[in-house]
mmCIF file with all atom_site columns, C-alpha atoms in Angstrom:
data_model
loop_
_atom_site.group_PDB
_atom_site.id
_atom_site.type_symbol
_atom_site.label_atom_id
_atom_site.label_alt_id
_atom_site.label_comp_id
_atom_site.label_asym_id
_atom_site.label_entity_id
_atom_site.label_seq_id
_atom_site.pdbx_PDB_ins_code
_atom_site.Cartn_x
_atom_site.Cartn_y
_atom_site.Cartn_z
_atom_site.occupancy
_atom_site.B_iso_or_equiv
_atom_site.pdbx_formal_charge
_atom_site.auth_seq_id
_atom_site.auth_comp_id
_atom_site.auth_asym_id
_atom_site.auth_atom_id
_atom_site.pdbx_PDB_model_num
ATOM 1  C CA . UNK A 1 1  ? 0.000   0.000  0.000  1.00 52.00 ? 1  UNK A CA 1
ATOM 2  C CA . UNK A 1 2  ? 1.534   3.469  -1.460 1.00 63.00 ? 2  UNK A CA 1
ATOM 3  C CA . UNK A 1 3  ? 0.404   6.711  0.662  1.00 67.00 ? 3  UNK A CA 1
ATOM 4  C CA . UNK A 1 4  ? 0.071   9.590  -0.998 1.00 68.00 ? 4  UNK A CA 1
ATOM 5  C CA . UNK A 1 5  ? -0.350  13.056 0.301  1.00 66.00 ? 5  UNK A CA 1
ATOM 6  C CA . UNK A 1 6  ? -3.151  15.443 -0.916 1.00 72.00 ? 6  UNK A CA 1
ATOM 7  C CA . UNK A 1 7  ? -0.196  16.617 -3.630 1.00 72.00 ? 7  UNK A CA 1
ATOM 8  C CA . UNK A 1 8  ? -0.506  12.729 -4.508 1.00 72.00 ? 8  UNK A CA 1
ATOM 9  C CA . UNK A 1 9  ? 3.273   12.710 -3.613 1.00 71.00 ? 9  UNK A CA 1
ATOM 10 C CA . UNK A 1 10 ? 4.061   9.095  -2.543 1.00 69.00 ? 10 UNK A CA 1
ATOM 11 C CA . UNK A 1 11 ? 5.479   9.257  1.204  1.00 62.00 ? 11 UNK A CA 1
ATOM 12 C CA . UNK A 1 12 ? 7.216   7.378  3.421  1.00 62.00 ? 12 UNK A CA 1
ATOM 13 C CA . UNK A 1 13 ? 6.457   5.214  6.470  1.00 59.00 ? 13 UNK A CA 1
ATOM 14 C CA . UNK A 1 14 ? 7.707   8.536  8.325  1.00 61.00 ? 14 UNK A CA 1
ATOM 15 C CA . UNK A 1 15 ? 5.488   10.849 6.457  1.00 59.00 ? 15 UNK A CA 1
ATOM 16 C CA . UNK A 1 16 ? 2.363   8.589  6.840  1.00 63.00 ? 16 UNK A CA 1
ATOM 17 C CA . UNK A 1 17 ? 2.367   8.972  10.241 1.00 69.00 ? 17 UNK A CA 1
ATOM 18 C CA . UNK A 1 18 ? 2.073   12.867 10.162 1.00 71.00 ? 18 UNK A CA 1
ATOM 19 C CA . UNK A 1 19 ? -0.728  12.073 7.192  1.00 67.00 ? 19 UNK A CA 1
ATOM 20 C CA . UNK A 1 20 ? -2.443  10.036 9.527  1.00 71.00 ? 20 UNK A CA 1
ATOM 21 C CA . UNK A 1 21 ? -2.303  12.973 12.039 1.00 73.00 ? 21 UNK A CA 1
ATOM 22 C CA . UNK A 1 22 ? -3.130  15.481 9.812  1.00 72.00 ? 22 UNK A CA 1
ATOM 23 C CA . UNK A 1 23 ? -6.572  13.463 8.534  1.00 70.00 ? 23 UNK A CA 1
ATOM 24 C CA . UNK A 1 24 ? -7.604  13.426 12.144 1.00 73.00 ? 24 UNK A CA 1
ATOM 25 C CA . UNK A 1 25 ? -7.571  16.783 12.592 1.00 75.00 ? 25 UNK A CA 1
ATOM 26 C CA . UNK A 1 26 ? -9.193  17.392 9.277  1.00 69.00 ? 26 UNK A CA 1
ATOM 27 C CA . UNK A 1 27 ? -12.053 14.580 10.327 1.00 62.00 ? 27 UNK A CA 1
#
C-alpha cells in the first residue's frame, strides 16, 4: 500500500504517520 499526500506525492512510512495525524484533525 503506497500513501500519498493530498499533492498525490508518494510518502514514506515517516510521512504517513504525520498524514495520519493530519486526517484526524481534518475529520
Amino acid at each position: 500500500m503506497k500513501v500519498k499526500d493530498s499533492n498525490g506525492t508518494p510518502l514514506s512510512d515517516g510521512d504517513s504517520v504525520t498524514l495520519i495525524k493530519d486526517l484526524k484533525v481534518k475529520a
